[in-house]
Amino acid sequence: GTAAAHKDVTAEHNEEAIAVVSAAGIMGANEEFNPDAKITRNEMAVVMCNMLGLDTDDFAGASDFTDVPAWAEGYVDACFANGIVSGVSATQYNGSANVTLGEAALMMMKALGYFQFSVDSENDWLMATVKQASKIELLDGIDAGAKATVTRNEVAQLALNTLESVVVEGYQSGTTGTIVSGDVSVNLNAEVRY
């Protein structure tokens, strides 16, 4: 298929990526793709389920999120059950918020097998995501900052880059924890390799 099938896709868009994700059924579209439209966290869960071929019926009710609309529940729950997404709290997903490049890249990288072992703080996961995504060329062809919300055009390019990447297996060596002896506390961190 070609991006020319979409009336609103022009040479300024990622035409090859849009053609691939459309033909593969990853990002649905009819005559129009809406390449400049922002994509929400709920919609990103749909993209991830389509990429991974997840059967959303198997996962309905797998999460405790109370703010996910009925149409997105199976998609969000399937992604949650497979470790692709997480909420902003134990009961809130914030799915109507626009997804950022960092969040979208993290979802794609988790699908590839990266970050099987969690990173604690907000800045740590974002820095780790950008660093590894740059290293494996996941962000090629995308002109947006890590905290910027992304368009369907940019998500299409991110999806194509992901499809062209290799799946990895992570392993953890060492121990994570804290040793306390009297007034002295030592934090131990495990090393994660891919």
mmCIF file of C-alpha atoms in Angstrom:
data_model
loop_
_atom_site.group_PDB
_atom_site.id
_atom_site.type_symbol
_atom_site.label_atom_id
_atom_site.label_comp_id
_atom_site.label_asym_id
_atom_site.label_seq_id
_atom_site.Cartn_x
_atom_site.Cartn_y
_atom_site.Cartn_z
ATOM 1 C CA GLY A 1 0.000 0.000 0.000
ATOM 2 C CA THR A 2 0.984 3.613 -0.343
ATOM 3 C CA ALA A 3 0.299 6.717 1.654
ATOM 4 C CA ALA A 4 -1.218 8.175 -1.511
ATOM 5 C CA ALA A 5 -4.366 6.225 -0.578
ATOM 6 C CA HIS A 6 -4.915 8.845 2.121
ATOM 7 C CA LYS A 7 -6.061 12.189 0.705
ATOM 8 C CA ASP A 8 -4.495 14.158 3.554
ATOM 9 C CA VAL A 9 -0.971 12.656 3.462
ATOM 10 C CA THR A 10 1.574 14.816 1.664
ATOM 11 C CA ALA A 11 5.312 14.731 0.998
ATOM 12 C CA GLU A 12 5.903 16.613 4.270
ATOM 13 C CA HIS A 13 4.640 13.577 6.191
ATOM 14 C CA ASN A 14 6.336 10.218 6.802
ATOM 15 C CA GLU A 15 4.675 8.655 3.759
ATOM 16 C CA GLU A 16 6.432 5.284 3.926
ATOM 17 C CA ALA A 17 5.676 4.850 7.617
ATOM 18 C CA ILE A 18 2.025 5.798 7.131
ATOM 19 C CA ALA A 19 1.718 3.352 4.229
ATOM 20 C CA VAL A 20 3.217 0.530 6.311
ATOM 21 C CA VAL A 21 1.132 1.079 9.455
ATOM 22 C CA SER A 22 -2.021 1.445 7.349
ATOM 23 C CA ALA A 23 -1.369 -1.687 5.303
ATOM 24 C CA ALA A 24 -0.483 -3.686 8.423
ATOM 25 C CA GLY A 25 -3.640 -2.545 10.235
ATOM 26 C CA ILE A 26 -1.637 -0.947 13.048
ATOM 27 C CA MET A 27 -3.178 2.484 12.678
ATOM 28 C CA GLY A 28 -6.591 2.420 11.101
ATOM 29 C CA ALA A 29 -7.616 4.976 8.551
ATOM 30 C CA ASN A 30 -9.963 5.244 5.638
ATOM 31 C CA GLU A 31 -9.521 7.930 3.019
ATOM 32 C CA GLU A 32 -7.951 10.243 5.587
ATOM 33 C CA PHE A 33 -5.139 9.417 8.016
ATOM 34 C CA ASN A 34 -5.216 12.690 9.999
ATOM 35 C CA PRO A 35 -1.397 12.791 10.189
ATOM 36 C CA ASP A 36 -1.221 16.056 12.136
ATOM 37 C CA ALA A 37 -3.746 15.048 14.818
ATOM 38 C CA LYS A 38 -2.422 14.437 18.319
ATOM 39 C CA ILE A 39 -2.789 10.907 19.680
ATOM 40 C CA THR A 40 -4.067 10.129 23.176
ATOM 41 C CA ARG A 41 -2.813 7.534 25.640
ATOM 42 C CA ASN A 42 -6.002 5.505 24.991
ATOM 43 C CA GLU A 43 -5.388 5.606 21.234
ATOM 44 C CA MET A 44 -1.741 4.649 21.776
ATOM 45 C CA ALA A 45 -2.925 1.519 23.608
ATOM 46 C CA VAL A 46 -4.917 0.616 20.467
ATOM 47 C CA VAL A 47 -1.790 1.081 18.335
ATOM 48 C CA MET A 48 0.224 -1.152 20.679
ATOM 49 C CA CYS A 49 -2.424 -3.907 20.707
ATOM 50 C CA ASN A 50 -2.593 -3.829 16.912
ATOM 51 C CA MET A 51 1.208 -4.033 16.646
ATOM 52 C CA LEU A 52 1.441 -6.926 19.091
ATOM 53 C CA GLY A 53 -1.669 -8.744 17.907
ATOM 54 C CA LEU A 54 -3.122 -8.799 21.426
ATOM 55 C CA ASP A 55 -6.636 -10.198 21.821
ATOM 56 C CA THR A 56 -8.261 -7.469 23.874
ATOM 57 C CA ASP A 57 -11.217 -9.660 24.902
ATOM 58 C CA ASP A 58 -8.866 -11.825 26.961
ATOM 59 C CA PHE A 59 -7.781 -8.878 29.094
ATOM 60 C CA ALA A 60 -10.944 -6.896 29.817
ATOM 61 C CA GLY A 61 -10.948 -6.024 33.510
ATOM 62 C CA ALA A 62 -7.250 -6.811 34.016
ATOM 63 C CA SER A 63 -6.552 -3.391 35.495
ATOM 64 C CA ASP A 64 -8.123 -1.319 38.243
ATOM 65 C CA PHE A 65 -8.253 1.873 36.156
ATOM 66 C CA THR A 66 -11.544 3.682 36.690
ATOM 67 C CA ASP A 67 -11.078 6.461 34.125
ATOM 68 C CA VAL A 68 -10.823 4.407 30.914
ATOM 69 C CA PRO A 69 -13.853 4.639 28.583
ATOM 70 C CA ALA A 70 -15.561 1.385 27.589
ATOM 71 C CA TRP A 71 -14.268 1.499 23.996
ATOM 72 C CA ALA A 72 -10.627 1.612 25.187
ATOM 73 C CA GLU A 73 -10.828 -0.655 28.226
ATOM 74 C CA GLY A 74 -9.778 -3.897 26.505
ATOM 75 C CA TYR A 75 -6.859 -2.195 24.769
ATOM 76 C CA VAL A 76 -5.556 -0.444 27.881
ATOM 77 C CA ASP A 77 -6.035 -3.556 30.033
ATOM 78 C CA ALA A 78 -4.238 -5.774 27.493
ATOM 79 C CA CYS A 79 -1.300 -3.362 27.378
ATOM 80 C CA PHE A 80 -1.266 -3.114 31.178
ATOM 81 C CA ALA A 81 -1.320 -6.901 31.613
ATOM 82 C CA ASN A 82 1.613 -7.203 29.202
ATOM 83 C CA GLY A 83 3.687 -4.507 30.910
ATOM 84 C CA ILE A 84 3.447 -2.057 28.006
ATOM 85 C CA VAL A 85 1.646 0.745 29.884
ATOM 86 C CA SER A 86 1.171 1.881 33.431
ATOM 87 C CA GLY A 87 -1.177 4.332 35.042
ATOM 88 C CA VAL A 88 -0.532 7.643 36.707
ATOM 89 C CA SER A 89 -1.820 6.006 39.906
ATOM 90 C CA ALA A 90 -3.215 2.630 40.931
ATOM 91 C CA THR A 91 -6.700 3.589 39.684
ATOM 92 C CA GLN A 92 -6.081 6.321 37.070
ATOM 93 C CA TYR A 93 -4.682 5.817 33.566
ATOM 94 C CA ASN A 94 -5.159 9.384 32.230
ATOM 95 C CA GLY A 95 -6.001 8.002 28.805
ATOM 96 C CA SER A 96 -7.546 11.171 27.400
ATOM 97 C CA ALA A 97 -4.212 13.004 27.759
ATOM 98 C CA ASN A 98 -2.094 13.324 24.641
ATOM 99 C CA VAL A 99 0.799 10.871 24.623
ATOM 100 C CA THR A 100 4.327 12.290 24.681
ATOM 101 C CA LEU A 101 7.198 11.066 22.550
ATOM 102 C CA GLY A 102 8.888 9.689 25.677
ATOM 103 C CA GLU A 103 5.775 7.720 26.675
ATOM 104 C CA ALA A 104 5.214 6.390 23.148
ATOM 105 C CA ALA A 105 8.872 5.412 22.781
ATOM 106 C CA LEU A 106 8.804 3.648 26.154
ATOM 107 C CA MET A 107 5.738 1.630 25.091
ATOM 108 C CA MET A 108 7.442 0.624 21.849
ATOM 109 C CA MET A 109 10.649 -0.293 23.647
ATOM 110 C CA LYS A 110 8.780 -2.404 26.197
ATOM 111 C CA ALA A 111 7.202 -4.251 23.267
ATOM 112 C CA LEU A 112 10.734 -4.907 21.983
ATOM 113 C CA GLY A 113 11.796 -6.321 25.358
ATOM 114 C CA TYR A 114 13.567 -3.331 26.872
ATOM 115 C CA PHE A 115 12.929 -2.158 30.435
ATOM 116 C CA GLN A 116 11.698 -5.453 31.837
ATOM 117 C CA PHE A 117 13.141 -4.197 35.097
ATOM 118 C CA SER A 118 11.521 -0.940 36.212
ATOM 119 C CA VAL A 119 13.188 2.426 36.528
ATOM 120 C CA ASP A 120 11.976 4.287 39.616
ATOM 121 C CA SER A 121 11.705 8.031 39.123
ATOM 122 C CA GLU A 122 10.085 10.052 36.340
ATOM 123 C CA ASN A 123 13.373 11.537 35.177
ATOM 124 C CA ASP A 124 15.137 8.164 35.276
ATOM 125 C CA TRP A 125 12.658 6.414 32.969
ATOM 126 C CA LEU A 126 12.565 9.325 30.553
ATOM 127 C CA MET A 127 16.347 9.656 30.410
ATOM 128 C CA ALA A 128 16.800 5.884 30.079
ATOM 129 C CA THR A 129 14.177 5.757 27.311
ATOM 130 C CA VAL A 130 15.680 8.607 25.285
ATOM 131 C CA LYS A 131 19.209 7.255 25.701
ATOM 132 C CA GLN A 132 18.346 3.715 24.594
ATOM 133 C CA ALA A 133 15.886 4.818 21.891
ATOM 134 C CA SER A 134 18.568 7.044 20.368
ATOM 135 C CA LYS A 135 21.094 4.226 20.521
ATOM 136 C CA ILE A 136 18.851 1.825 18.578
ATOM 137 C CA GLU A 137 17.679 4.573 16.160
ATOM 138 C CA LEU A 138 14.054 4.356 17.284
ATOM 139 C CA LEU A 139 13.665 8.141 17.044
ATOM 140 C CA ASP A 140 15.005 8.495 13.490
ATOM 141 C CA GLY A 141 12.802 10.709 11.334
ATOM 142 C CA ILE A 142 11.003 12.217 14.329
ATOM 143 C CA ASP A 143 11.531 15.895 15.057
ATOM 144 C CA ALA A 144 10.050 16.251 18.546
ATOM 145 C CA GLY A 145 11.346 16.527 22.082
ATOM 146 C CA ALA A 146 10.869 13.739 24.615
ATOM 147 C CA LYS A 147 8.199 15.667 26.539
ATOM 148 C CA ALA A 148 6.372 16.912 23.423
ATOM 149 C CA THR A 149 3.019 15.417 22.494
ATOM 150 C CA VAL A 150 3.185 13.486 19.248
ATOM 151 C CA THR A 151 1.062 13.352 16.123
ATOM 152 C CA ARG A 152 -0.248 10.332 14.235
ATOM 153 C CA ASN A 153 2.457 11.041 11.643
ATOM 154 C CA GLU A 154 5.194 10.786 14.295
ATOM 155 C CA VAL A 155 3.675 7.674 15.878
ATOM 156 C CA ALA A 156 3.570 6.053 12.424
ATOM 157 C CA GLN A 157 7.307 6.722 12.024
ATOM 158 C CA LEU A 158 7.999 5.459 15.557
ATOM 159 C CA ALA A 159 6.014 2.285 14.789
ATOM 160 C CA LEU A 160 7.932 1.700 11.544
ATOM 161 C CA ASN A 161 11.260 2.209 13.342
ATOM 162 C CA THR A 162 10.098 -0.288 15.969
ATOM 163 C CA LEU A 163 9.121 -2.846 13.332
ATOM 164 C CA GLU A 164 12.618 -2.490 11.848
ATOM 165 C CA SER A 165 14.299 -3.012 15.263
ATOM 166 C CA VAL A 166 15.302 -6.270 16.869
ATOM 167 C CA VAL A 167 13.568 -7.806 19.866
ATOM 168 C CA VAL A 168 15.872 -8.099 22.864
ATOM 169 C CA GLU A 169 16.014 -10.072 26.052
ATOM 170 C CA GLY A 170 16.950 -8.284 29.229
ATOM 171 C CA TYR A 171 18.629 -9.871 32.196
ATOM 172 C CA GLN A 172 19.456 -8.549 35.596
ATOM 173 C CA SER A 173 22.591 -9.350 37.530
ATOM 174 C CA GLY A 174 23.359 -8.421 41.082
ATOM 175 C CA THR A 175 20.966 -7.452 43.824
ATOM 176 C CA THR A 176 18.721 -4.494 44.425
ATOM 177 C CA GLY A 177 18.047 -3.459 47.985
ATOM 178 C CA THR A 178 19.330 -1.674 51.034
ATOM 179 C CA ILE A 179 21.661 -2.916 53.753
ATOM 180 C CA VAL A 180 21.285 -1.139 57.080
ATOM 181 C CA SER A 181 23.788 -1.485 59.895
ATOM 182 C CA GLY A 182 23.385 0.898 62.779
ATOM 183 C CA ASP A 183 23.473 4.441 61.421
ATOM 184 C CA VAL A 184 24.887 3.374 58.039
ATOM 185 C CA SER A 185 22.646 2.581 55.057
ATOM 186 C CA VAL A 186 24.011 1.248 51.754
ATOM 187 C CA ASN A 187 21.853 1.075 48.623
ATOM 188 C CA LEU A 188 22.575 -1.762 46.188
ATOM 189 C CA ASN A 189 21.575 -1.511 42.552
ATOM 190 C CA ALA A 190 21.447 -4.364 40.098
ATOM 191 C CA GLU A 191 22.889 -4.046 36.632
ATOM 192 C CA VAL A 192 20.535 -4.560 33.697
ATOM 193 C CA ARG A 193 21.876 -5.590 30.309
ATOM 194 C CA TYR A 194 20.199 -6.251 26.971
#
